[in-house]
mmCIF file of C-alpha atoms in Angstrom:
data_model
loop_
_atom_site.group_PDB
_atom_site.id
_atom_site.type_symbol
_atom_site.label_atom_id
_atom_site.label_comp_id
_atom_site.label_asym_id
_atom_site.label_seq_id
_atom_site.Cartn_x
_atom_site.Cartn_y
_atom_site.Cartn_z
ATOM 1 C CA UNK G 1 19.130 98.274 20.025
ATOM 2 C CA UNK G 2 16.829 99.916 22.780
ATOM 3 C CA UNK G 3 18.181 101.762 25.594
ATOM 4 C CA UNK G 4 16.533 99.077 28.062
ATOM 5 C CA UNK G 5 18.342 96.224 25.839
ATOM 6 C CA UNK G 6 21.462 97.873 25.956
ATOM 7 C CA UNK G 7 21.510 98.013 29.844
ATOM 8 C CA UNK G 8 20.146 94.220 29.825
ATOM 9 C CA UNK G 9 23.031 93.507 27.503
ATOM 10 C CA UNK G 10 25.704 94.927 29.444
ATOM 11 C CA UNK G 11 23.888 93.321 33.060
ATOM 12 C CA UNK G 12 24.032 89.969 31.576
ATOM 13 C CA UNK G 13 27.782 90.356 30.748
ATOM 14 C CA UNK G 14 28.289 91.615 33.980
ATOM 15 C CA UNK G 15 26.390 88.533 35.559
ATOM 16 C CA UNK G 16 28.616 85.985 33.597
ATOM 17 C CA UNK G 17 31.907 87.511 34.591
ATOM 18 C CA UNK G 18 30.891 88.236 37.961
ATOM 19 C CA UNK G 19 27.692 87.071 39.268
ATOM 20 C CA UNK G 20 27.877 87.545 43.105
ATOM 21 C CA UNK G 21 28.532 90.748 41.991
ATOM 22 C CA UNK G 22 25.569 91.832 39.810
ATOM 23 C CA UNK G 23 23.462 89.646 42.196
ATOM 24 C CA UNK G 24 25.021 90.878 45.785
ATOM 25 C CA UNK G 25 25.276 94.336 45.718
ATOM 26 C CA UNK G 26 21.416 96.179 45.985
ATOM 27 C CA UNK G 27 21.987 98.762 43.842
ATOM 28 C CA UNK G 28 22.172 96.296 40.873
ATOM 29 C CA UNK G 29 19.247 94.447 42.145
ATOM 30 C CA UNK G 30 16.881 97.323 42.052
ATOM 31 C CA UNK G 31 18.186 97.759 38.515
ATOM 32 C CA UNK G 32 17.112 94.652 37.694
ATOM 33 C CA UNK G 33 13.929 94.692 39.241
ATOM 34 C CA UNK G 34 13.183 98.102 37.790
ATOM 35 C CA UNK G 35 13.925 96.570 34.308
ATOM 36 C CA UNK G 36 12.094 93.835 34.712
ATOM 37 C CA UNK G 37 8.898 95.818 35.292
ATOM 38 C CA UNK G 38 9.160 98.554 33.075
ATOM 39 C CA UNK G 39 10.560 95.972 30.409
ATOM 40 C CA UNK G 40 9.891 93.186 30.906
ATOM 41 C CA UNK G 41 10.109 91.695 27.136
ATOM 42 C CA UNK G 42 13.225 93.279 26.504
ATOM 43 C CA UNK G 43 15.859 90.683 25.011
ATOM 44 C CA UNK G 44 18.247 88.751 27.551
ATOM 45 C CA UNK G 45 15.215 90.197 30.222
ATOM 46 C CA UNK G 46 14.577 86.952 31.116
ATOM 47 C CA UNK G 47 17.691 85.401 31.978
ATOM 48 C CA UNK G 48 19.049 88.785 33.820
ATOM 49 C CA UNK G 49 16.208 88.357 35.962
ATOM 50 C CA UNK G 50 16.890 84.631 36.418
ATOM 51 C CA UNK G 51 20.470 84.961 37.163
ATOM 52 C CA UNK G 52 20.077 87.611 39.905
ATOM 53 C CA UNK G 53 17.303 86.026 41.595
ATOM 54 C CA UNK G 54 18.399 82.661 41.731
ATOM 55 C CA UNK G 55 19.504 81.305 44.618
ATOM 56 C CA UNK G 56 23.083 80.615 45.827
#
């Protein structure tokens, strides 16, 4: 697994334990966004990206 994967991996976890928390705080978001654009075909990419920018 890629480093980029790894970090989408671990996001994703993050999101479905917590996801106010991944999606809330604007450190995590910038993550998120940066992933998206350097990566964006990285597994679980698309679903991270969903998850933090849907709406509440």
């Amino acid at each position: 697994m890629s480093k980029p994967e790894s970090a989408v991996e671990a996001l994703l976890h993050a999101v479905r334990a917590s996801r106010g928390e991944v999606r809330d705080r604007p450190a995590t978001s910038r993550i998120v966004t940066d992933l998206a654009q350097r990566h964006p075909r990285s597994t679980g990419m698309r679903e991270l990206a969903a998850a933090v920018t849907t709406s509440r």
